GROMACS .gro file of C-alpha atoms in nm:
model
  452
    1MET     CA    1  -8.854  -1.507  11.102
    2ARG     CA    2  -9.142  -1.735  11.273
    3THR     CA    3  -9.474  -1.662  11.335
    4ILE     CA    4  -9.573  -1.733  11.749
    5LEU     CA    5  -9.987  -1.681  11.742
    6VAL     CA    6 -10.116  -1.640  12.084
    7VAL     CA    7 -10.465  -1.747  12.126
    8GLY     CA    8 -10.656  -1.509  12.375
    9GLY     CA    9 -10.514  -1.215  12.565
   10GLY     CA   10 -10.665  -1.287  12.891
   11TYR     CA   11 -10.383  -1.371  13.215
   12ALA     CA   12 -10.198  -1.683  13.012
   13GLY     CA   13 -10.199  -1.504  12.686
   14PHE     CA   14 -10.128  -1.163  12.815
   15TYR     CA   15  -9.801  -1.244  12.999
   16THR     CA   16  -9.691  -1.486  12.717
   17ALA     CA   17  -9.692  -1.212  12.478
   18TRP     CA   18  -9.569  -0.945  12.721
   19LYS     CA   19  -9.251  -1.188  12.826
   20LEU     CA   20  -9.183  -1.292  12.480
   21GLU     CA   21  -9.150  -0.908  12.405
   22LYS     CA   22  -8.898  -0.894  12.624
   23LYS     CA   23  -8.727  -1.209  12.609
   24LEU     CA   24  -8.658  -1.240  12.192
   25ARG     CA   25  -8.493  -1.001  11.953
   26ARG     CA   26  -8.685  -0.822  11.731
   27ASP     CA   27  -8.575  -1.066  11.395
   28GLU     CA   28  -8.612  -1.357  11.631
   29ALA     CA   29  -9.007  -1.369  11.574
   30ARG     CA   30  -9.335  -1.211  11.497
   31ILE     CA   31  -9.602  -1.226  11.787
   32ILE     CA   32  -9.967  -1.202  11.697
   33VAL     CA   33 -10.230  -1.202  12.012
   34VAL     CA   34 -10.588  -1.246  11.897
   35ASP     CA   35 -10.858  -1.168  12.137
   36PRO     CA   36 -11.226  -0.984  12.062
   37ARG     CA   37 -11.152  -0.765  12.363
   38PRO     CA   38 -10.863  -0.482  12.365
   39TYR     CA   39 -10.774  -0.554  12.687
   40MET     CA   40 -10.703  -0.827  12.984
   41THR     CA   41 -10.944  -0.843  13.269
   42TYR     CA   42 -10.730  -0.820  13.579
   43GLN     CA   43 -10.999  -1.035  13.740
   44PRO     CA   44 -10.920  -1.033  14.120
   45PHE     CA   45 -11.024  -0.678  14.093
   46LEU     CA   46 -11.399  -0.741  13.988
   47PRO     CA   47 -11.557  -0.782  14.311
   48GLU     CA   48 -11.379  -0.411  14.419
   49VAL     CA   49 -11.503  -0.283  14.106
   50LEU     CA   50 -11.866  -0.396  14.175
   51ALA     CA   51 -11.829  -0.218  14.509
   52GLY     CA   52 -11.679   0.094  14.333
   53SER     CA   53 -11.346   0.053  14.538
   54VAL     CA   54 -11.168   0.014  14.218
   55GLU     CA   55 -11.263   0.245  13.852
   56ALA     CA   56 -11.357  -0.040  13.622
   57ARG     CA   57 -11.068   0.058  13.348
   58HIS     CA   58 -10.827   0.030  13.621
   59ALA     CA   59 -10.879  -0.370  13.611
   60ALA     CA   60 -10.867  -0.359  13.249
   61VAL     CA   61 -10.474  -0.360  13.111
   62SER     CA   62 -10.504  -0.232  12.722
   63LEU     CA   63 -10.329  -0.456  12.487
   64ARG     CA   64 -10.253  -0.225  12.239
   65ARG     CA   65 -10.065  -0.029  12.514
   66HIS     CA   66  -9.875  -0.308  12.702
   67LEU     CA   67  -9.790  -0.538  12.410
   68ARG     CA   68  -9.598  -0.240  12.178
   69ARG     CA   69  -9.412  -0.515  11.960
   70SER     CA   70  -9.733  -0.759  11.907
   71THR     CA   71 -10.000  -0.728  11.639
   72ILE     CA   72 -10.306  -0.733  11.789
   73VAL     CA   73 -10.608  -0.868  11.613
   74ALA     CA   74 -10.970  -0.809  11.725
   75GLY     CA   75 -11.136  -1.132  11.676
   76SER     CA   76 -11.196  -1.480  11.830
   77VAL     CA   77 -11.037  -1.800  11.700
   78VAL     CA   78 -11.326  -2.013  11.632
   79ALA     CA   79 -11.104  -2.298  11.478
   80ILE     CA   80 -10.737  -2.447  11.515
   81ASP     CA   81 -10.584  -2.669  11.260
   82HIS     CA   82 -10.270  -2.760  11.368
   83ALA     CA   83 -10.203  -2.971  11.107
   84ARG     CA   84 -10.180  -2.688  10.870
   85ARG     CA   85 -10.046  -2.435  11.094
   86THR     CA   86 -10.359  -2.212  11.064
   87VAL     CA   87 -10.643  -2.094  11.329
   88THR     CA   88 -10.956  -1.928  11.161
   89VAL     CA   89 -11.050  -1.603  11.321
   90ARG     CA   90 -11.395  -1.407  11.344
   91PRO     CA   91 -11.400  -1.061  11.358
   92ALA     CA   92 -11.689  -0.845  11.522
   93GLU     CA   93 -11.767  -0.751  11.168
   94GLY     CA   94 -11.682  -0.887  10.828
   95PRO     CA   95 -11.615  -1.239  10.701
   96GLU     CA   96 -11.400  -1.485  10.923
   97PHE     CA   97 -11.039  -1.517  10.770
   98ALA     CA   98 -10.775  -1.759  10.814
   99ILE     CA   99 -10.430  -1.692  11.007
  100GLU     CA  100 -10.150  -1.902  10.948
  101TYR     CA  101  -9.857  -1.951  11.226
  102ASP     CA  102  -9.550  -2.159  11.343
  103ILE     CA  103  -9.629  -2.158  11.678
  104VAL     CA  104  -9.932  -2.158  11.897
  105ALA     CA  105  -9.998  -2.086  12.227
  106VAL     CA  106 -10.344  -2.158  12.334
  107THR     CA  107 -10.438  -1.969  12.624
  108ALA     CA  108 -10.808  -1.891  12.566
  109GLY     CA  109 -10.921  -1.951  12.883
  110ALA     CA  110 -11.219  -2.069  13.045
  111VAL     CA  111 -11.590  -1.950  13.035
  112THR     CA  112 -11.846  -1.950  13.256
  113ARG     CA  113 -12.045  -2.270  13.326
  114LYS     CA  114 -12.406  -2.247  13.267
  115LEU     CA  115 -12.690  -2.477  13.387
  116ALA     CA  116 -13.030  -2.513  13.217
  117VAL     CA  117 -13.214  -2.373  13.531
  118PRO     CA  118 -13.541  -2.155  13.379
  119GLY     CA  119 -13.485  -1.763  13.408
  120VAL     CA  120 -13.117  -1.768  13.445
  121ALA     CA  121 -13.020  -1.697  13.055
  122GLU     CA  122 -13.289  -1.395  13.080
  123GLN     CA  123 -13.220  -1.265  13.464
  124ALA     CA  124 -12.897  -1.353  13.534
  125ILE     CA  125 -12.590  -1.133  13.536
  126GLY     CA  126 -12.230  -1.339  13.534
  127LEU     CA  127 -11.887  -1.214  13.685
  128LYS     CA  128 -11.611  -1.271  13.462
  129HIS     CA  129 -11.539  -0.928  13.277
  130VAL     CA  130 -11.550  -0.554  13.362
  131GLU     CA  131 -11.866  -0.456  13.208
  132GLU     CA  132 -12.070  -0.743  13.418
  133ALA     CA  133 -11.866  -0.610  13.737
  134VAL     CA  134 -12.004  -0.233  13.645
  135ALA     CA  135 -12.356  -0.373  13.537
  136ILE     CA  136 -12.412  -0.539  13.867
  137ARG     CA  137 -12.294  -0.217  14.054
  138ASP     CA  138 -12.520   0.014  13.853
  139ARG     CA  139 -12.814  -0.241  13.897
  140LEU     CA  140 -12.803  -0.210  14.288
  141LEU     CA  141 -12.780   0.155  14.298
  142THR     CA  142 -13.055   0.199  14.055
  143ALA     CA  143 -13.264  -0.038  14.241
  144PHE     CA  144 -13.197   0.189  14.558
  145ASP     CA  145 -13.315   0.511  14.395
  146ARG     CA  146 -13.648   0.293  14.256
  147ALA     CA  147 -13.708   0.137  14.617
  148SER     CA  148 -13.680   0.477  14.776
  149ALA     CA  149 -13.953   0.634  14.606
  150LEU     CA  150 -14.213   0.330  14.669
  151PRO     CA  151 -14.402   0.254  14.988
  152PRO     CA  152 -14.308  -0.085  15.139
  153GLY     CA  153 -14.454  -0.382  14.972
  154PRO     CA  154 -14.365  -0.611  14.733
  155ARG     CA  155 -14.216  -0.428  14.453
  156ARG     CA  156 -13.969  -0.225  14.685
  157GLN     CA  157 -13.877  -0.555  14.890
  158ALA     CA  158 -13.760  -0.748  14.571
  159LEU     CA  159 -13.564  -0.403  14.438
  160LEU     CA  160 -13.402  -0.439  14.759
  161THR     CA  161 -13.305  -0.805  14.706
  162ALA     CA  162 -12.961  -0.953  14.541
  163THR     CA  163 -12.929  -1.301  14.513
  164PHE     CA  164 -12.576  -1.477  14.397
  165VAL     CA  165 -12.532  -1.789  14.290
  166GLY     CA  166 -12.208  -2.008  14.345
  167GLY     CA  167 -12.010  -2.016  14.664
  168GLY     CA  168 -11.660  -2.006  14.525
  169PHE     CA  169 -11.386  -1.707  14.560
  170SER     CA  170 -11.553  -1.512  14.272
  171GLY     CA  171 -11.920  -1.518  14.406
  172VAL     CA  172 -11.810  -1.502  14.781
  173GLU     CA  173 -11.558  -1.182  14.725
  174GLY     CA  174 -11.830  -1.033  14.501
  175PHE     CA  175 -12.153  -1.104  14.745
  176ALA     CA  176 -11.968  -0.943  15.010
  177GLU     CA  177 -11.822  -0.673  14.855
  178LEU     CA  178 -12.183  -0.593  14.731
  179LEU     CA  179 -12.328  -0.644  15.070
  180SER     CA  180 -12.053  -0.403  15.218
  181LEU     CA  181 -12.163  -0.149  14.919
  182ALA     CA  182 -12.542  -0.201  15.012
  183SER     CA  183 -12.488  -0.181  15.375
  184ALA     CA  184 -12.302   0.140  15.334
  185LEU     CA  185 -12.529   0.323  15.096
  186VAL     CA  186 -12.846   0.269  15.258
  187ARG     CA  187 -12.704   0.550  15.510
  188SER     CA  188 -12.776   0.764  15.253
  189TYR     CA  189 -13.135   0.677  15.184
  190PRO     CA  190 -13.323   0.785  15.486
  191GLU     CA  191 -13.629   0.648  15.336
  192LEU     CA  192 -13.500   0.292  15.348
  193ASP     CA  193 -13.435   0.055  15.626
  194PRO     CA  194 -13.155  -0.145  15.677
  195ALA     CA  195 -13.357  -0.440  15.760
  196GLU     CA  196 -13.530  -0.437  15.434
  197LEU     CA  197 -13.214  -0.551  15.273
  198ASN     CA  198 -13.185  -0.899  15.205
  199PHE     CA  199 -12.893  -1.054  15.046
  200HIS     CA  200 -12.851  -1.454  14.979
  201LEU     CA  201 -12.578  -1.648  14.862
  202VAL     CA  202 -12.664  -1.989  14.738
  203GLU     CA  203 -12.446  -2.274  14.735
  204ALA     CA  204 -12.530  -2.646  14.621
  205GLY     CA  205 -12.252  -2.776  14.853
  206LYS     CA  206 -12.210  -2.828  15.246
  207ARG     CA  207 -11.953  -2.489  15.230
  208ILE     CA  208 -11.830  -2.219  15.084
  209LEU     CA  209 -11.489  -2.098  14.959
  210PRO     CA  210 -11.343  -2.482  14.874
  211GLU     CA  211 -10.966  -2.328  14.824
  212VAL     CA  212 -10.917  -2.305  15.231
  213SER     CA  213 -11.029  -2.493  15.467
  214GLU     CA  214 -11.350  -2.616  15.684
  215GLU     CA  215 -11.311  -2.392  15.969
  216PRO     CA  216 -11.190  -2.043  15.773
  217GLY     CA  217 -11.500  -2.133  15.552
  218LYS     CA  218 -11.723  -2.134  15.861
  219TRP     CA  219 -11.629  -1.858  15.984
  220VAL     CA  220 -11.709  -1.679  15.645
  221VAL     CA  221 -12.046  -1.782  15.676
  222ARG     CA  222 -12.080  -1.651  16.034
  223SER     CA  223 -11.920  -1.327  15.952
  224LEU     CA  224 -12.165  -1.276  15.612
  225GLU     CA  225 -12.482  -1.408  15.864
  226LYS     CA  226 -12.368  -1.134  16.083
  227ARG     CA  227 -12.377  -0.852  15.868
  228GLY     CA  228 -12.743  -1.012  15.771
  229ALA     CA  229 -12.689  -1.212  15.469
  230ARG     CA  230 -12.877  -1.530  15.450
  231VAL     CA  231 -12.643  -1.817  15.306
  232HIS     CA  232 -12.774  -2.138  15.173
  233LEU     CA  233 -12.566  -2.420  15.183
  234GLY     CA  234 -12.673  -2.778  15.006
  235ALA     CA  235 -12.911  -2.547  14.797
  236THR     CA  236 -12.980  -2.534  14.448
  237LEU     CA  237 -13.104  -2.246  14.185
  238VAL     CA  238 -13.434  -2.453  14.055
  239SER     CA  239 -13.600  -2.134  13.866
  240ALA     CA  240 -13.544  -1.790  13.831
  241LEU     CA  241 -13.827  -1.700  13.590
  242ASP     CA  242 -13.918  -1.327  13.586
  243GLY     CA  243 -13.638  -1.259  13.900
  244HIS     CA  244 -13.897  -1.493  14.128
  245VAL     CA  245 -13.610  -1.708  14.282
  246VAL     CA  246 -13.690  -2.105  14.375
  247LEU     CA  247 -13.469  -2.287  14.601
  248SER     CA  248 -13.433  -2.654  14.603
  249THR     CA  249 -13.534  -2.628  14.957
  250GLY     CA  250 -13.855  -2.483  14.881
  251GLU     CA  251 -13.764  -2.119  14.941
  252GLU     CA  252 -13.961  -1.864  14.731
  253PHE     CA  253 -13.834  -1.462  14.685
  254ASP     CA  254 -13.822  -1.231  14.445
  255SER     CA  255 -13.486  -1.100  14.350
  256GLU     CA  256 -13.413  -0.785  14.133
  257LEU     CA  257 -13.051  -0.878  14.102
  258ILE     CA  258 -12.945  -1.221  14.008
  259VAL     CA  259 -12.568  -1.287  13.998
  260TRP     CA  260 -12.430  -1.638  13.823
  261THR     CA  261 -12.084  -1.756  13.982
  262VAL     CA  262 -12.113  -2.122  13.918
  263GLY     CA  263 -11.794  -2.157  13.791
  264ASN     CA  264 -11.586  -2.240  13.455
  265ALA     CA  265 -11.675  -2.423  13.164
  266ALA     CA  266 -11.448  -2.586  12.904
  267ASN     CA  267 -11.352  -2.369  12.622
  268PRO     CA  268 -11.607  -2.427  12.285
  269MET     CA  269 -11.334  -2.381  12.080
  270VAL     CA  270 -11.080  -2.588  12.214
  271ARG     CA  271 -11.365  -2.864  12.326
  272SER     CA  272 -11.479  -2.867  11.971
  273HIS     CA  273 -11.281  -2.685  11.721
  274THR     CA  274 -10.929  -2.793  11.716
  275ASP     CA  275 -10.681  -3.124  11.595
  276LEU     CA  276 -10.544  -3.072  11.913
  277PRO     CA  277 -10.531  -3.336  12.186
  278ILE     CA  278 -10.824  -3.262  12.475
  279ASP     CA  279 -10.904  -3.470  12.756
  280ARG     CA  280 -11.238  -3.608  12.884
  281ARG     CA  281 -11.349  -3.251  13.033
  282GLY     CA  282 -11.266  -3.066  12.694
  283MET     CA  283 -10.942  -2.940  12.819
  284LEU     CA  284 -10.612  -2.900  12.606
  285VAL     CA  285 -10.403  -3.220  12.712
  286VAL     CA  286 -10.055  -3.035  12.828
  287ARG     CA  287  -9.747  -3.164  12.940
  288SER     CA  288  -9.571  -3.026  13.262
  289ASP     CA  289  -9.333  -2.808  13.048
  290LEU     CA  290  -9.633  -2.660  12.890
  291ARG     CA  291  -9.603  -2.828  12.540
  292VAL     CA  292  -9.915  -2.966  12.409
  293GLY     CA  293  -9.918  -3.347  12.420
  294THR     CA  294  -9.818  -3.631  12.636
  295GLU     CA  295  -9.504  -3.705  12.814
  296ASP     CA  296  -9.386  -3.937  12.559
  297ALA     CA  297  -9.575  -3.776  12.298
  298PRO     CA  298  -9.545  -3.403  12.249
  299ILE     CA  299  -9.706  -3.188  11.914
  300PRO     CA  300  -9.456  -2.994  11.785
  301ASP     CA  301  -9.521  -2.627  11.809
  302ALA     CA  302  -9.769  -2.630  12.028
  303TRP     CA  303  -9.826  -2.504  12.378
  304GLY     CA  304 -10.116  -2.422  12.614
  305ALA     CA  305 -10.152  -2.236  12.982
  306GLY     CA  306 -10.456  -2.078  13.147
  307ASP     CA  307 -10.777  -2.210  13.202
  308ASP     CA  308 -10.825  -2.403  12.908
  309ALA     CA  309 -10.514  -2.652  12.963
  310ALA     CA  310 -10.479  -2.914  13.212
  311VAL     CA  311 -10.144  -2.880  13.311
  312PRO     CA  312 -10.000  -3.121  13.581
  313ASP     CA  313  -9.978  -3.013  13.912
  314LEU     CA  314  -9.609  -3.145  14.009
  315ALA     CA  315  -9.637  -2.966  14.401
  316ALA     CA  316  -9.937  -3.181  14.454
  317GLY     CA  317  -9.765  -3.503  14.480
  318ARG     CA  318 -10.057  -3.713  14.357
  319PRO     CA  319 -10.031  -3.901  13.995
  320GLY     CA  320 -10.331  -3.709  13.757
  321ALA     CA  321 -10.361  -3.370  13.936
  322THR     CA  322 -10.355  -3.068  13.756
  323THR     CA  323 -10.365  -2.717  13.823
  324VAL     CA  324 -10.651  -2.540  13.947
  325PRO     CA  325 -10.808  -2.243  13.704
  326ASN     CA  326 -10.720  -1.944  13.873
  327ALA     CA  327 -10.527  -1.646  13.841
  328GLN     CA  328 -10.221  -1.728  14.059
  329HIS     CA  329 -10.137  -2.015  13.802
  330ALA     CA  330 -10.257  -1.841  13.495
  331VAL     CA  331 -10.005  -1.519  13.555
  332ARG     CA  332  -9.683  -1.787  13.641
  333GLN     CA  333  -9.760  -2.018  13.337
  334GLY     CA  334  -9.815  -1.739  13.103
  335LYS     CA  335  -9.446  -1.610  13.243
  336LEU     CA  336  -9.286  -1.964  13.210
  337LEU     CA  337  -9.437  -2.020  12.858
  338ALA     CA  338  -9.274  -1.735  12.717
  339LYS     CA  339  -8.935  -1.833  12.871
  340ASN     CA  340  -9.011  -2.197  12.758
  341ILE     CA  341  -9.112  -2.089  12.377
  342ALA     CA  342  -8.782  -1.861  12.382
  343ALA     CA  343  -8.544  -2.146  12.463
  344ALA     CA  344  -8.708  -2.378  12.235
  345LEU     CA  345  -8.619  -2.101  11.958
  346ARG     CA  346  -8.281  -2.133  12.083
  347GLY     CA  347  -8.222  -2.466  12.087
  348ARG     CA  348  -8.244  -2.561  12.500
  349GLU     CA  349  -8.504  -2.739  12.712
  350PRO     CA  350  -8.794  -2.594  12.816
  351LYS     CA  351  -8.860  -2.605  13.236
  352PRO     CA  352  -9.175  -2.753  13.396
  353TYR     CA  353  -9.404  -2.565  13.596
  354VAL     CA  354  -9.390  -2.649  13.937
  355HIS     CA  355  -9.576  -2.352  14.172
  356HIS     CA  356  -9.607  -2.377  14.554
  357SER     CA  357  -9.924  -2.207  14.646
  358LEU     CA  358  -9.827  -1.898  14.829
  359GLY     CA  359 -10.186  -1.908  15.025
  360THR     CA  360 -10.548  -1.793  14.953
  361VAL     CA  361 -10.625  -1.460  15.048
  362ALA     CA  362 -11.039  -1.286  14.992
  363THR     CA  363 -11.159  -0.977  15.056
  364LEU     CA  364 -11.521  -1.012  15.222
  365GLY     CA  365 -11.603  -0.620  15.173
  366LEU     CA  366 -11.445  -0.272  15.292
  367GLY     CA  367 -11.193  -0.352  15.584
  368ARG     CA  368 -11.266  -0.729  15.593
  369GLY     CA  369 -11.090  -1.029  15.470
  370ILE     CA  370 -10.917  -1.388  15.487
  371PHE     CA  371 -10.618  -1.528  15.425
  372GLN     CA  372 -10.454  -1.894  15.482
  373TYR     CA  373 -10.108  -2.062  15.427
  374ARG     CA  374 -10.159  -2.386  15.544
  375GLY     CA  375 -10.229  -2.402  15.897
  376LEU     CA  376 -10.192  -2.040  15.943
  377VAL     CA  377 -10.525  -1.817  15.888
  378ILE     CA  378 -10.546  -1.438  15.954
  379LYS     CA  379 -10.935  -1.280  15.958
  380GLY     CA  380 -11.052  -0.925  15.931
  381PHE     CA  381 -10.857  -0.590  15.869
  382PRO     CA  382 -10.543  -0.761  15.842
  383ALA     CA  383 -10.638  -1.010  15.607
  384TRP     CA  384 -10.790  -0.725  15.416
  385LEU     CA  385 -10.487  -0.531  15.401
  386MET     CA  386 -10.325  -0.823  15.269
  387HIS     CA  387 -10.533  -0.865  14.994
  388ARG     CA  388 -10.498  -0.522  14.877
  389GLY     CA  389 -10.120  -0.500  14.912
  390TYR     CA  390 -10.079  -0.854  14.707
  391HIS     CA  391 -10.303  -0.720  14.421
  392VAL     CA  392 -10.168  -0.384  14.409
  393LEU     CA  393  -9.816  -0.559  14.330
  394ALA     CA  394  -9.946  -0.774  14.141
  395VAL     CA  395 -10.191  -0.635  13.872
  396PRO     CA  396  -9.942  -0.582  13.554
  397SER     CA  397  -9.738  -0.233  13.462
  398TRP     CA  398  -9.669   0.022  13.689
  399GLU     CA  399  -9.936   0.254  13.534
  400ARG     CA  400 -10.201   0.046  13.661
  401LYS     CA  401 -10.003  -0.010  14.030
  402VAL     CA  402 -10.045   0.355  14.046
  403ARG     CA  403 -10.396   0.478  13.938
  404VAL     CA  404 -10.550   0.186  14.171
  405PHE     CA  405 -10.345   0.306  14.460
  406ALA     CA  406 -10.456   0.644  14.411
  407ILE     CA  407 -10.828   0.565  14.382
  408TRP     CA  408 -10.783   0.371  14.740
  409LEU     CA  409 -10.616   0.660  14.871
  410THR     CA  410 -10.911   0.889  14.731
  411ALA     CA  411 -11.169   0.645  14.861
  412ALA     CA  412 -11.036   0.622  15.202
  413VAL     CA  413 -11.055   1.051  15.222
  414PHE     CA  414 -11.395   1.100  15.045
  415GLY     CA  415 -11.596   0.736  15.072
  416ARG     CA  416 -11.711   0.525  14.755
  417ASP     CA  417 -11.877   0.702  14.478
  418ILE     CA  418 -12.254   0.571  14.477
  419VAL     CA  419 -12.346   0.784  14.143
  420SER     CA  420 -12.496   0.519  13.900
  421LEU     CA  421 -12.462   0.538  13.536
  422ALA     CA  422 -12.709   0.249  13.435
  423SER     CA  423 -12.823   0.502  13.127
  424VAL     CA  424 -12.482   0.391  12.960
  425GLN     CA  425 -12.600   0.061  12.861
  426ASP     CA  426 -12.868   0.224  12.689
  427PRO     CA  427 -12.749   0.528  12.567
  428ARG     CA  428 -12.973   0.627  12.300
  429ARG     CA  429 -13.300   0.629  12.495
  430ALA     CA  430 -13.265   1.001  12.591
  431PHE     CA  431 -13.188   1.103  12.290
  432VAL     CA  432 -13.488   0.942  12.133
  433THR     CA  433 -13.768   1.014  12.400
  434GLY     CA  434 -13.620   1.379  12.478
  435GLY     CA  435 -13.515   1.324  12.833
  436GLU     CA  436 -13.787   1.043  12.936
  437PRO     CA  437 -13.618   0.837  13.208
  438LEU     CA  438 -13.466   0.494  13.164
  439GLU     CA  439 -13.754   0.335  13.385
  440ALA     CA  440 -14.032   0.478  13.091
  441ARG     CA  441 -14.238   0.158  13.048
  442ALA     CA  442 -14.344   0.262  12.679
  443GLU     CA  443 -14.081   0.263  12.414
  444PRO     CA  444 -14.109   0.479  12.088
  445PRO     CA  445 -14.213   0.397  11.778
  446GLY     CA  446 -13.906   0.302  11.580
  447TYR     CA  447 -13.672   0.260  11.914
  448ARG     CA  448 -13.458  -0.032  11.949
  449ALA     CA  449 -13.291  -0.097  12.327
  450ARG     CA  450 -12.920  -0.194  12.253
  451SER     CA  451 -12.946  -0.553  12.389
  452GLU     CA  452 -13.150  -0.604  12.020
   0.00000   0.00000   0.00000
């Protein structure tokens, strides 16, 4: 019985393993999935987790619960030696160890692209994982509580200021959802004036949402600005030291919350620690049928898909075009990858990946959205309903669909929950300090924060 090793349990990896379990007999292959997290993050729900419209755990799909026939290894693959059919795994605790395989599916995913901007590493939060979305939400809610007890002034102004850097889908959706939450939240704080809210979206390019055409992108900017946001186009973040934001345009302001959504970078393991072929961007070289290698020289028993693979985009009609790294492609590539691996095991030819876009849809806050399919553009409430309808159908498993839909119905009746649980990020403080607030400045002797 052959061993199929799936590197990464994100979109592409989860769907590869999930579909392989359905397509292969128990005696055909053993499936191993290696990932440091015990769940697959449904990333399109992160903006709604951030806004409290989706419960955090419902945006995470348990690997062990849904991959019942696979062996789940909790750790990170730090090297792939395909010549020897071996990967090196680094667990959270204990020494590194090797796992041998017969077939490897590299679906490790991309990582958040970081730039050497002073203060970003110390101040900013990303928006790629559930934990980050929860932290952003709790940071905003805690800031409102702190600001409500302060007189008007620079510190109160900083607490009510949020800055998102990056105007792609992740940044715009997260920014719009947080703005929607803050606008609703301020009504519960009579001490605060809605005019005190300062939300800044910083984008280096001349437009946001490059996935949609120019006019819908301009409409989104106008929509955000009507709601009180500031959209800085053609601007970059120069510094964020101590929460003091400096833009390339010369504007400066203090911001309690800084969210970094500048885009993806090549996975370091794929870029530097594998003998499989990579391109100049550090992406895995993949054929149209998802086998690693070129059309003329495939690498035996090596497959790749998702954000870490340069999959040829046959639907684009342009030589050299590759699929963009998004959820729509990762899910479909994962499903096809499972079919192709099963076909290869049974002596059949794998099929090429061809996917024509179904359009793009984005949430812009509660009751607001935008959808585009070629020349068709739908704005506002209908697009928001399309966004929710599409994603509740797309999230894997009926269990997750029902849970998410139930939360939406509850929120429609009772509104969003506005309780902050920021203290869970530092659970020992109350125990050590005897109930002293999280904001206490003096740390007790012998106390070590979780971040240490």
